[in-house]
Amino acid sequence: MANEREWENYDLVVVGSGFFGLTVAERAATQLGKRVLVLERRPHIGGNAYSEAEPETGIEIHKYGAHLFHTSNERVWEYVNQFTDFTDYQHRVFAMHKGTAYQFPMGLGLVNQFFGRYYSPDEAKKLIAEQSAEIATEDATNLEEKAISLIGRPLYEAFVRDYTAKQWQTDPKNLPAENITRLPVRYTFNNRYFNDTHEGLPVEGYTAWLENMAADEKIDVVLDTDWFEVRDAVRAASPDAPVVYTGPLDRYFDYSEGKLGWRTLDFETEVLETGDFQGTPVMNYNDAEFDYTRIHEFRHFHPERKNYPKDKTVIMREYSRFAEGDDEPYYPINTPDDREMLTRYRELADAETENAKVLFGGRLGTYQYLDMHMAIGAALSMFDNKVSPLLGG
């Protein structure tokens, strides 16, 4: 048992083996020659980025929902290419509405499909301006009104209203207007989902990439281990080691200021007796009649892999709801009450950093949604500005 083992002395302790934690661990080991202990409560490395082969088909699935790597940060791109090569995959999404698959995000392709004729860029801009004039953005009092003020009622009702209600389990009329800051319509036929300079998927998969980050012999990864069950023993064995904590911020302080609100995701994976179910990696289901928000078909993420079966495919339906109890937190809800709690937790975290050399990072440790490249970039900055000085770098 992890809580009964004899812990060695380490220079740095990292709680959590997602991209943030592994980036800090890798830098400390390879750049400063420090011994690093990485503790992970799950039975596998990598946090939500973990991927594995579906046993019946061998098709690589992303266990916690689709992960698409993209970045315009040159430092991050140079860093990650030390551990994996990338395919030339470009992410494209389609949206199912009333039995028709539309190009997504909203652009000229969707506008022309939805309204049934060709609109030039100028004509489409005029159309959306006319439809969104129903409500002035500054007068919007809820999410529905805000969305209509940005894209007009027809597009809102078809592609935003029911999808948002499924995501939040709440009528958009009862959600705050500030939940939407932007709702862009592209006035081109470019339907690439991301506009970053670099985009692709790891050639050998996410788990291989993550394992390469932790491959240095000075890094010890211990799985199936809850930090709060072993904290006293680990700190006693490594009294001078700073701690980089990437778990839930409120959990660290025993929810003393209340529980921060999160949305969680449920996944339903199925093997189908067909070589291709939907013809694309991700299909959004925007209508209320479907209780899931989207379906992933993982064979389409790696069309270059010739070993996938031709008569079977793996799909994953994704459901969204509020997180409760021990549910895995995915997206911060960030209500006004959450933001007030977060301010108080940040004050406690600052004191913990000063008094106990505990640094808080990552999605859970900072209560913010971070794409993979953002987590890696933030970890590199933390290593440079905080961890390295603490370790004498």
PDB file of C-alpha atoms in Angstrom, residues 232-377:
ATOM      1  CA  ASP A 232       2.541  13.717   6.313  1.00  0.00           C
ATOM      2  CA  ALA A 233       4.819  10.767   5.568  1.00  0.00           C
ATOM      3  CA  VAL A 234       6.082  12.226   2.280  1.00  0.00           C
ATOM      4  CA  ARG A 235       6.817  15.617   3.822  1.00  0.00           C
ATOM      5  CA  ALA A 236       8.557  13.994   6.779  1.00  0.00           C
ATOM      6  CA  ALA A 237      10.828  12.085   4.373  1.00  0.00           C
ATOM      7  CA  SER A 238      11.448  15.158   2.193  1.00  0.00           C
ATOM      8  CA  PRO A 239      11.174  18.086   4.610  1.00  0.00           C
ATOM      9  CA  ASP A 240      12.937  20.575   2.346  1.00  0.00           C
ATOM     10  CA  ALA A 241      11.204  19.644  -0.907  1.00  0.00           C
ATOM     11  CA  PRO A 242       8.836  22.174  -2.451  1.00  0.00           C
ATOM     12  CA  VAL A 243       5.458  20.732  -3.467  1.00  0.00           C
ATOM     13  CA  VAL A 244       3.735  21.467  -6.774  1.00  0.00           C
ATOM     14  CA  TYR A 245       0.069  20.665  -6.185  1.00  0.00           C
ATOM     15  CA  THR A 246      -2.226  20.237  -9.217  1.00  0.00           C
ATOM     16  CA  GLY A 247      -5.256  18.732  -7.484  1.00  0.00           C
ATOM     17  CA  PRO A 248      -8.496  20.574  -6.633  1.00  0.00           C
ATOM     18  CA  LEU A 249      -7.770  23.851  -4.887  1.00  0.00           C
ATOM     19  CA  ASP A 250     -10.734  23.637  -2.498  1.00  0.00           C
ATOM     20  CA  ARG A 251      -9.886  20.042  -1.561  1.00  0.00           C
ATOM     21  CA  TYR A 252      -6.400  21.094  -0.470  1.00  0.00           C
ATOM     22  CA  PHE A 253      -7.930  23.408   2.138  1.00  0.00           C
ATOM     23  CA  ASP A 254     -10.582  20.853   3.156  1.00  0.00           C
ATOM     24  CA  TYR A 255     -13.327  22.976   1.549  1.00  0.00           C
ATOM     25  CA  SER A 256     -12.945  25.577   4.276  1.00  0.00           C
ATOM     26  CA  GLU A 257     -14.346  28.333   2.043  1.00  0.00           C
ATOM     27  CA  GLY A 258     -16.951  26.123   0.356  1.00  0.00           C
ATOM     28  CA  LYS A 259     -16.984  23.832  -2.690  1.00  0.00           C
ATOM     29  CA  LEU A 260     -16.142  25.364  -6.046  1.00  0.00           C
ATOM     30  CA  GLY A 261     -18.619  24.491  -8.775  1.00  0.00           C
ATOM     31  CA  TRP A 262     -17.639  22.306 -11.735  1.00  0.00           C
ATOM     32  CA  ARG A 263     -19.287  20.585 -14.657  1.00  0.00           C
ATOM     33  CA  THR A 264     -18.401  16.973 -15.259  1.00  0.00           C
ATOM     34  CA  LEU A 265     -18.686  14.647 -18.249  1.00  0.00           C
ATOM     35  CA  ASP A 266     -19.974  11.096 -18.554  1.00  0.00           C
ATOM     36  CA  PHE A 267     -18.897   8.860 -21.431  1.00  0.00           C
ATOM     37  CA  GLU A 268     -20.581   5.888 -23.041  1.00  0.00           C
ATOM     38  CA  THR A 269     -18.246   3.851 -25.254  1.00  0.00           C
ATOM     39  CA  GLU A 270     -19.527   1.334 -27.790  1.00  0.00           C
ATOM     40  CA  VAL A 271     -17.978  -0.924 -30.428  1.00  0.00           C
ATOM     41  CA  LEU A 272     -20.063  -1.007 -33.612  1.00  0.00           C
ATOM     42  CA  GLU A 273     -20.021  -3.589 -36.396  1.00  0.00           C
ATOM     43  CA  THR A 274     -19.166  -1.105 -39.149  1.00  0.00           C
ATOM     44  CA  GLY A 275     -16.011   0.361 -40.555  1.00  0.00           C
ATOM     45  CA  ASP A 276     -17.291   3.929 -40.270  1.00  0.00           C
ATOM     46  CA  PHE A 277     -20.181   5.250 -38.183  1.00  0.00           C
ATOM     47  CA  GLN A 278     -20.277   8.993 -38.889  1.00  0.00           C
ATOM     48  CA  GLY A 279     -17.459   9.836 -41.301  1.00  0.00           C
ATOM     49  CA  THR A 280     -15.833  12.425 -39.018  1.00  0.00           C
ATOM     50  CA  PRO A 281     -14.062  12.489 -35.624  1.00  0.00           C
ATOM     51  CA  VAL A 282     -16.636  14.616 -33.763  1.00  0.00           C
ATOM     52  CA  MET A 283     -20.316  15.232 -34.439  1.00  0.00           C
ATOM     53  CA  ASN A 284     -22.168  17.668 -32.173  1.00  0.00           C
ATOM     54  CA  TYR A 285     -25.812  16.898 -31.478  1.00  0.00           C
ATOM     55  CA  ASN A 286     -27.486  20.261 -31.060  1.00  0.00           C
ATOM     56  CA  ASP A 287     -31.116  19.210 -30.713  1.00  0.00           C
ATOM     57  CA  ALA A 288     -32.867  18.549 -27.401  1.00  0.00           C
ATOM     58  CA  GLU A 289     -34.091  15.099 -28.489  1.00  0.00           C
ATOM     59  CA  PHE A 290     -30.564  13.742 -27.931  1.00  0.00           C
ATOM     60  CA  ASP A 291     -29.464  13.780 -24.302  1.00  0.00           C
ATOM     61  CA  TYR A 292     -25.782  13.581 -25.261  1.00  0.00           C
ATOM     62  CA  THR A 293     -23.890  16.609 -26.581  1.00  0.00           C
ATOM     63  CA  ARG A 294     -21.611  14.915 -29.099  1.00  0.00           C
ATOM     64  CA  ILE A 295     -20.260  11.628 -30.438  1.00  0.00           C
ATOM     65  CA  HIS A 296     -16.545  10.931 -30.946  1.00  0.00           C
ATOM     66  CA  GLU A 297     -15.415   8.316 -33.453  1.00  0.00           C
ATOM     67  CA  PHE A 298     -11.782   7.683 -32.666  1.00  0.00           C
ATOM     68  CA  ARG A 299     -10.632   5.915 -35.846  1.00  0.00           C
ATOM     69  CA  HIS A 300     -10.889   9.265 -37.648  1.00  0.00           C
ATOM     70  CA  PHE A 301      -8.285  10.886 -35.391  1.00  0.00           C
ATOM     71  CA  HIS A 302      -5.610   8.655 -36.915  1.00  0.00           C
ATOM     72  CA  PRO A 303      -6.496   7.844 -40.539  1.00  0.00           C
ATOM     73  CA  GLU A 304      -2.816   7.069 -41.126  1.00  0.00           C
ATOM     74  CA  ARG A 305      -3.015   3.957 -38.934  1.00  0.00           C
ATOM     75  CA  LYS A 306      -3.550   1.020 -41.253  1.00  0.00           C
ATOM     76  CA  ASN A 307      -3.879  -1.581 -38.499  1.00  0.00           C
ATOM     77  CA  TYR A 308      -7.361  -0.485 -37.428  1.00  0.00           C
ATOM     78  CA  PRO A 309     -10.071  -3.027 -38.381  1.00  0.00           C
ATOM     79  CA  LYS A 310     -12.127  -2.273 -41.477  1.00  0.00           C
ATOM     80  CA  ASP A 311     -15.332  -3.796 -40.129  1.00  0.00           C
ATOM     81  CA  LYS A 312     -15.493  -2.312 -36.613  1.00  0.00           C
ATOM     82  CA  THR A 313     -15.363   1.150 -35.090  1.00  0.00           C
ATOM     83  CA  VAL A 314     -15.459   2.696 -31.608  1.00  0.00           C
ATOM     84  CA  ILE A 315     -17.748   5.592 -30.718  1.00  0.00           C
ATOM     85  CA  MET A 316     -18.058   7.543 -27.482  1.00  0.00           C
ATOM     86  CA  ARG A 317     -21.171   9.492 -26.541  1.00  0.00           C
ATOM     87  CA  GLU A 318     -20.505  12.455 -24.260  1.00  0.00           C
ATOM     88  CA  TYR A 319     -22.930  13.738 -21.634  1.00  0.00           C
ATOM     89  CA  SER A 320     -22.564  16.912 -19.580  1.00  0.00           C
ATOM     90  CA  ARG A 321     -23.888  17.626 -16.078  1.00  0.00           C
ATOM     91  CA  PHE A 322     -23.044  19.363 -12.827  1.00  0.00           C
ATOM     92  CA  ALA A 323     -20.332  17.613 -10.825  1.00  0.00           C
ATOM     93  CA  GLU A 324     -21.357  16.109  -7.507  1.00  0.00           C
ATOM     94  CA  GLY A 325     -19.546  14.172  -4.808  1.00  0.00           C
ATOM     95  CA  ASP A 326     -16.542  12.323  -6.236  1.00  0.00           C
ATOM     96  CA  ASP A 327     -17.313  13.184  -9.878  1.00  0.00           C
ATOM     97  CA  GLU A 328     -14.317  14.170 -11.973  1.00  0.00           C
ATOM     98  CA  PRO A 329     -14.300  17.977 -12.393  1.00  0.00           C
ATOM     99  CA  TYR A 330     -13.845  19.167 -15.990  1.00  0.00           C
ATOM    100  CA  TYR A 331     -15.033  22.746 -16.508  1.00  0.00           C
ATOM    101  CA  PRO A 332     -15.237  25.456 -13.822  1.00  0.00           C
ATOM    102  CA  ILE A 333     -18.739  26.919 -13.594  1.00  0.00           C
ATOM    103  CA  ASN A 334     -17.376  30.227 -12.302  1.00  0.00           C
ATOM    104  CA  THR A 335     -20.508  31.781 -10.841  1.00  0.00           C
ATOM    105  CA  PRO A 336     -20.181  35.021  -8.783  1.00  0.00           C
ATOM    106  CA  ASP A 337     -20.216  32.843  -5.641  1.00  0.00           C
ATOM    107  CA  ASP A 338     -17.446  30.693  -7.118  1.00  0.00           C
ATOM    108  CA  ARG A 339     -15.353  33.779  -7.868  1.00  0.00           C
ATOM    109  CA  GLU A 340     -15.771  35.044  -4.303  1.00  0.00           C
ATOM    110  CA  MET A 341     -14.686  31.650  -2.963  1.00  0.00           C
ATOM    111  CA  LEU A 342     -11.772  31.587  -5.387  1.00  0.00           C
ATOM    112  CA  THR A 343     -10.512  34.935  -4.090  1.00  0.00           C
ATOM    113  CA  ARG A 344     -10.448  33.560  -0.553  1.00  0.00           C
ATOM    114  CA  TYR A 345      -8.785  30.320  -1.655  1.00  0.00           C
ATOM    115  CA  ARG A 346      -6.116  32.263  -3.527  1.00  0.00           C
ATOM    116  CA  GLU A 347      -5.287  34.138  -0.336  1.00  0.00           C
ATOM    117  CA  LEU A 348      -4.899  30.821   1.477  1.00  0.00           C
ATOM    118  CA  ALA A 349      -2.787  29.463  -1.396  1.00  0.00           C
ATOM    119  CA  ASP A 350      -0.469  32.477  -1.293  1.00  0.00           C
ATOM    120  CA  ALA A 351       0.062  31.945   2.426  1.00  0.00           C
ATOM    121  CA  GLU A 352       0.725  28.234   1.870  1.00  0.00           C
ATOM    122  CA  THR A 353       3.292  29.060  -0.805  1.00  0.00           C
ATOM    123  CA  GLU A 354       5.086  31.428   1.530  1.00  0.00           C
ATOM    124  CA  ASN A 355       4.925  29.269   4.643  1.00  0.00           C
ATOM    125  CA  ALA A 356       5.105  25.709   3.329  1.00  0.00           C
ATOM    126  CA  LYS A 357       6.637  26.029  -0.160  1.00  0.00           C
ATOM    127  CA  VAL A 358       3.499  24.657  -1.849  1.00  0.00           C
ATOM    128  CA  LEU A 359       2.843  25.934  -5.373  1.00  0.00           C
ATOM    129  CA  PHE A 360      -0.599  25.556  -6.966  1.00  0.00           C
ATOM    130  CA  GLY A 361      -0.954  24.945 -10.685  1.00  0.00           C
ATOM    131  CA  GLY A 362      -2.885  23.262 -13.436  1.00  0.00           C
ATOM    132  CA  ARG A 363      -6.579  23.254 -14.216  1.00  0.00           C
ATOM    133  CA  LEU A 364      -7.746  22.000 -10.820  1.00  0.00           C
ATOM    134  CA  GLY A 365      -5.170  23.840  -8.745  1.00  0.00           C
ATOM    135  CA  THR A 366      -6.067  27.235 -10.219  1.00  0.00           C
ATOM    136  CA  TYR A 367      -9.790  26.691 -10.957  1.00  0.00           C
ATOM    137  CA  GLN A 368      -9.593  27.567 -14.623  1.00  0.00           C
ATOM    138  CA  TYR A 369     -10.027  25.639 -17.834  1.00  0.00           C
ATOM    139  CA  LEU A 370      -6.682  25.100 -19.549  1.00  0.00           C
ATOM    140  CA  ASP A 371      -6.097  23.593 -22.953  1.00  0.00           C
ATOM    141  CA  MET A 372      -3.070  21.291 -23.030  1.00  0.00           C
ATOM    142  CA  HIS A 373      -0.751  23.878 -24.551  1.00  0.00           C
ATOM    143  CA  MET A 374      -1.861  26.418 -21.956  1.00  0.00           C
ATOM    144  CA  ALA A 375      -1.128  24.012 -19.104  1.00  0.00           C
ATOM    145  CA  ILE A 376       2.320  23.258 -20.502  1.00  0.00           C
ATOM    146  CA  GLY A 377       3.083  26.942 -21.045  1.00  0.00           C
TER     147      GLY A 377
END
